């Protein structure tokens, strides 16, 4: 996913940040911080949440996070300590502020495919090639649910065919109510369950009329 942030472009897949068309040097931790803030915008993260995500199972002093925020603000071209794209929530933590415009999925290296997933009123257009589904903000299909593993499953799209695989998730991946233990070919209207998230497969077919979706096809499993 690519986001345009002012005169900056954040590219998750290539792990690049550019400003005014020029690459901006940024540390891996600062890049991950921006990724986290963008994925959950405009939600504010507590300092404890960010520290755990950036330095898991490691004790760090609070100044480490403050220094990382300062690096990120400088990379985005913000001046001084004035809040811009990174907002300080005093006494709590930080949040992304301002506008981040997602770029067209056709800009992705694999190109947009004729496969999509429907979930809880949302549509996830898949690209040709590999698409990771999970709770990792870097996943192509980001599912914000605690029952979903960070890298839960993968859908690979090639030659108009989509294949589903489980990636060793804690709660399993289910297709049509059956656990996925080997790569499985997906068909239109298939139901995929990841943790407590229900997704419906949509395969484009130029030769047919538009199918009307029932409300249950885009509801989250409880």
Tab-separated table of C-alpha atoms in Angstrom:
chain	number	residue	atom	x	y	z
A	1	UNK	CA	0.000	0.000	0.000
A	2	UNK	CA	1.150	3.505	-0.871
A	3	UNK	CA	0.018	6.667	0.879
A	4	UNK	CA	0.525	10.271	-0.203
A	5	UNK	CA	1.147	12.458	2.860
A	6	UNK	CA	1.527	16.081	1.856
A	7	UNK	CA	4.565	16.115	-0.436
A	8	UNK	CA	5.682	12.718	0.890
A	9	UNK	CA	4.949	9.199	-0.396
A	10	UNK	CA	5.002	6.231	1.981
A	11	UNK	CA	5.418	2.875	0.209
A	12	UNK	CA	4.900	-0.084	2.521
A	13	UNK	CA	5.921	-2.750	0.013
A	14	UNK	CA	9.203	-1.195	-1.077
A	15	UNK	CA	9.771	0.147	2.459
A	16	UNK	CA	10.545	3.603	1.137
A	17	UNK	CA	9.645	7.112	2.188
A	18	UNK	CA	10.169	9.928	-0.295
A	19	UNK	CA	9.585	13.671	-0.133
A	20	UNK	CA	9.214	15.854	-3.217
A	21	UNK	CA	10.247	12.852	-5.309
A	22	UNK	CA	13.490	12.205	-3.402
A	23	UNK	CA	14.166	9.273	-1.038
A	24	UNK	CA	14.286	10.208	2.646
A	25	UNK	CA	16.675	8.230	4.892
A	26	UNK	CA	14.669	6.756	7.768
A	27	UNK	CA	15.464	4.072	10.330
A	28	UNK	CA	13.507	0.778	10.292
A	29	UNK	CA	11.913	1.618	13.664
A	30	UNK	CA	10.747	5.049	12.484
A	31	UNK	CA	9.331	3.449	9.318
A	32	UNK	CA	7.444	0.896	11.431
A	33	UNK	CA	6.144	3.670	13.689
A	34	UNK	CA	4.703	5.514	10.694
A	35	UNK	CA	3.202	2.269	9.391
A	36	UNK	CA	1.455	1.650	12.718
A	37	UNK	CA	0.086	5.181	12.994
A	38	UNK	CA	-1.169	5.158	9.395
A	39	UNK	CA	-2.846	1.759	9.668
A	40	UNK	CA	-4.958	2.776	12.669
A	41	UNK	CA	-5.483	6.471	11.946
A	42	UNK	CA	-6.914	8.523	13.571
A	43	UNK	CA	-6.733	6.282	16.626
A	44	UNK	CA	-4.238	7.361	19.289
A	45	UNK	CA	-1.692	4.810	20.511
A	46	UNK	CA	-0.519	4.851	24.107
A	47	UNK	CA	3.218	5.035	24.680
A	48	UNK	CA	3.086	1.547	26.184
A	49	UNK	CA	1.394	0.122	23.062
A	50	UNK	CA	3.951	1.678	20.757
A	51	UNK	CA	6.884	0.561	22.878
A	52	UNK	CA	5.599	-3.024	22.897
A	53	UNK	CA	5.073	-2.997	19.118
A	54	UNK	CA	8.450	-1.407	18.341
A	55	UNK	CA	10.566	-3.147	20.988
A	56	UNK	CA	8.690	-6.346	21.889
A	57	UNK	CA	9.711	-7.992	25.165
A	58	UNK	CA	12.408	-5.339	25.664
A	59	UNK	CA	12.532	-2.638	28.302
A	60	UNK	CA	13.257	0.786	26.813
A	61	UNK	CA	13.242	4.238	28.336
A	62	UNK	CA	10.553	6.696	27.266
A	63	UNK	CA	13.074	8.941	25.534
A	64	UNK	CA	13.669	6.212	22.925
A	65	UNK	CA	10.121	6.643	21.657
A	66	UNK	CA	10.333	10.440	21.825
A	67	UNK	CA	13.541	10.361	19.758
A	68	UNK	CA	11.862	8.104	17.205
A	69	UNK	CA	8.907	10.489	16.902
A	70	UNK	CA	11.321	13.391	16.394
A	71	UNK	CA	13.082	11.430	13.619
A	72	UNK	CA	9.758	10.678	11.941
A	73	UNK	CA	8.617	14.301	12.114
A	74	UNK	CA	11.881	15.454	10.562
A	75	UNK	CA	11.557	12.850	7.794
A	76	UNK	CA	8.052	14.129	6.983
A	77	UNK	CA	9.350	17.690	6.798
A	78	UNK	CA	7.716	18.982	9.968
A	79	UNK	CA	9.358	21.975	11.596
A	80	UNK	CA	10.437	22.059	15.227
A	81	UNK	CA	8.149	20.409	17.775
A	82	UNK	CA	4.905	21.710	16.257
A	83	UNK	CA	2.400	18.914	15.685
A	84	UNK	CA	1.779	18.167	12.040
A	85	UNK	CA	1.239	14.653	10.722
A	86	UNK	CA	2.267	13.133	14.057
A	87	UNK	CA	0.084	14.459	16.862
A	88	UNK	CA	1.114	14.324	20.502
A	89	UNK	CA	-1.688	13.207	22.792
A	90	UNK	CA	-0.419	14.779	25.984
A	91	UNK	CA	-0.095	12.393	28.895
A	92	UNK	CA	-0.980	9.420	26.668
A	93	UNK	CA	0.855	8.866	23.402
A	94	UNK	CA	0.717	9.679	19.687
A	95	UNK	CA	-1.623	9.559	16.686
A	96	UNK	CA	-1.477	10.267	12.967
A	97	UNK	CA	-3.058	13.599	12.112
A	98	UNK	CA	-3.856	15.111	8.755
A	99	UNK	CA	-4.637	13.499	5.423
A	100	UNK	CA	-3.069	10.322	4.054
A	101	UNK	CA	-4.373	9.490	0.574
A	102	UNK	CA	-4.133	5.817	-0.495
A	103	UNK	CA	-2.928	5.443	-4.045
A	104	UNK	CA	-4.767	3.322	-6.600
A	105	UNK	CA	-4.139	-0.426	-6.084
A	106	UNK	CA	-3.202	-0.595	-9.784
A	107	UNK	CA	0.029	1.114	-8.786
A	108	UNK	CA	1.102	-2.009	-6.878
A	109	UNK	CA	3.830	-4.051	-8.508
A	110	UNK	CA	1.580	-7.034	-9.241
A	111	UNK	CA	-1.269	-4.988	-10.688
A	112	UNK	CA	-4.876	-5.197	-9.583
A	113	UNK	CA	-6.568	-8.585	-10.051
A	114	UNK	CA	-10.187	-9.570	-10.536
A	115	UNK	CA	-10.338	-10.950	-6.990
A	116	UNK	CA	-11.657	-9.183	-3.902
A	117	UNK	CA	-12.673	-9.997	-0.348
A	118	UNK	CA	-15.787	-8.612	1.330
A	119	UNK	CA	-15.914	-8.244	5.097
A	120	UNK	CA	-18.150	-6.210	7.398
A	121	UNK	CA	-19.065	-3.725	4.686
A	122	UNK	CA	-15.486	-3.331	3.472
A	123	UNK	CA	-13.952	-4.424	0.176
A	124	UNK	CA	-10.327	-5.552	-0.116
A	125	UNK	CA	-9.103	-5.592	-3.731
A	126	UNK	CA	-6.335	-8.161	-4.118
A	127	UNK	CA	-3.294	-7.762	-6.341
A	128	UNK	CA	-1.835	-10.329	-8.674
A	129	UNK	CA	0.745	-12.317	-6.731
A	130	UNK	CA	0.839	-12.857	-2.975
A	131	UNK	CA	-1.537	-11.098	-0.570
A	132	UNK	CA	-0.997	-11.626	3.171
A	133	UNK	CA	-4.029	-11.434	5.459
A	134	UNK	CA	-3.536	-10.651	9.138
A	135	UNK	CA	-3.250	-8.254	12.056
A	136	UNK	CA	0.150	-6.982	10.938
A	137	UNK	CA	-0.317	-3.384	9.705
A	138	UNK	CA	2.028	-4.293	6.848
A	139	UNK	CA	-0.347	-7.028	5.612
A	140	UNK	CA	-2.045	-6.415	2.267
A	141	UNK	CA	-5.364	-7.236	3.976
A	142	UNK	CA	-5.168	-5.703	7.452
A	143	UNK	CA	-7.712	-7.232	9.857
A	144	UNK	CA	-7.884	-5.481	13.206
A	145	UNK	CA	-9.112	-8.382	15.324
A	146	UNK	CA	-7.322	-9.963	18.282
A	147	UNK	CA	-8.362	-13.474	17.171
A	148	UNK	CA	-6.402	-12.978	13.934
A	149	UNK	CA	-2.661	-13.705	13.860
A	150	UNK	CA	-0.252	-11.046	12.610
A	151	UNK	CA	0.421	-13.072	9.441
A	152	UNK	CA	-2.592	-15.345	9.438
A	153	UNK	CA	-3.099	-16.525	5.853
A	154	UNK	CA	-2.073	-15.847	2.278
A	155	UNK	CA	-4.031	-15.638	-0.963
A	156	UNK	CA	-1.996	-15.978	-4.138
A	157	UNK	CA	-3.592	-14.764	-7.379
A	158	UNK	CA	-2.199	-16.042	-10.679
A	159	UNK	CA	-3.886	-16.322	-14.079
A	160	UNK	CA	-7.274	-15.329	-12.629
A	161	UNK	CA	-7.081	-18.152	-10.063
A	162	UNK	CA	-6.807	-17.535	-6.322
A	163	UNK	CA	-5.312	-19.981	-3.825
A	164	UNK	CA	-5.671	-19.782	-0.034
A	165	UNK	CA	-3.041	-20.994	2.463
A	166	UNK	CA	-2.825	-20.862	6.251
A	167	UNK	CA	0.443	-19.380	7.578
A	168	UNK	CA	0.578	-21.306	10.841
A	169	UNK	CA	-2.033	-19.114	12.520
A	170	UNK	CA	-3.021	-19.691	16.145
A	171	UNK	CA	-6.770	-20.026	15.519
A	172	UNK	CA	-6.662	-21.553	12.070
A	173	UNK	CA	-8.032	-20.668	8.648
A	174	UNK	CA	-11.337	-22.170	7.516
A	175	UNK	CA	-12.803	-22.397	4.019
A	176	UNK	CA	-16.456	-23.345	3.800
A	177	UNK	CA	-16.322	-24.426	7.444
A	178	UNK	CA	-13.367	-26.791	6.944
A	179	UNK	CA	-9.804	-26.125	8.180
A	180	UNK	CA	-7.278	-25.221	5.497
A	181	UNK	CA	-4.337	-27.606	5.828
A	182	UNK	CA	-3.028	-27.322	2.255
A	183	UNK	CA	-3.326	-24.724	-0.537
A	184	UNK	CA	-6.995	-24.502	-1.527
A	185	UNK	CA	-8.465	-23.087	-4.737
A	186	UNK	CA	-11.009	-20.314	-4.136
A	187	UNK	CA	-14.326	-19.961	-5.922
A	188	UNK	CA	-16.775	-17.092	-6.135
A	189	UNK	CA	-18.875	-16.614	-2.944
A	190	UNK	CA	-16.610	-18.906	-0.882
A	191	UNK	CA	-16.648	-18.111	2.842
A	192	UNK	CA	-13.281	-17.728	4.593
A	193	UNK	CA	-13.068	-17.565	8.384
A	194	UNK	CA	-9.931	-16.141	10.020
A	195	UNK	CA	-10.263	-16.098	13.797
A	196	UNK	CA	-13.637	-14.372	14.204
A	197	UNK	CA	-13.518	-12.492	10.881
A	198	UNK	CA	-15.688	-13.780	8.051
A	199	UNK	CA	-14.698	-12.858	4.488
A	200	UNK	CA	-16.569	-13.569	1.273
A	201	UNK	CA	-14.656	-14.183	-1.962
A	202	UNK	CA	-15.624	-12.179	-5.030
A	203	UNK	CA	-14.263	-13.238	-8.429
A	204	UNK	CA	-14.822	-10.922	-11.375
A	205	UNK	CA	-16.551	-12.400	-14.405
A	206	UNK	CA	-17.096	-9.927	-17.261
A	207	UNK	CA	-19.591	-12.273	-18.864
A	208	UNK	CA	-22.181	-12.235	-16.117
A	209	UNK	CA	-24.510	-9.691	-14.605
A	210	UNK	CA	-23.736	-8.042	-11.293
A	211	UNK	CA	-24.546	-10.314	-8.343
A	212	UNK	CA	-26.564	-8.803	-5.492
A	213	UNK	CA	-24.866	-9.391	-2.158
A	214	UNK	CA	-26.932	-10.560	0.773
A	215	UNK	CA	-26.331	-8.752	4.026
A	216	UNK	CA	-24.974	-11.909	5.664
A	217	UNK	CA	-22.197	-12.114	3.088
A	218	UNK	CA	-20.475	-9.029	4.455
A	219	UNK	CA	-21.040	-9.543	8.182
A	220	UNK	CA	-18.338	-10.403	10.655
A	221	UNK	CA	-18.661	-13.731	12.427
A	222	UNK	CA	-19.284	-13.486	16.142
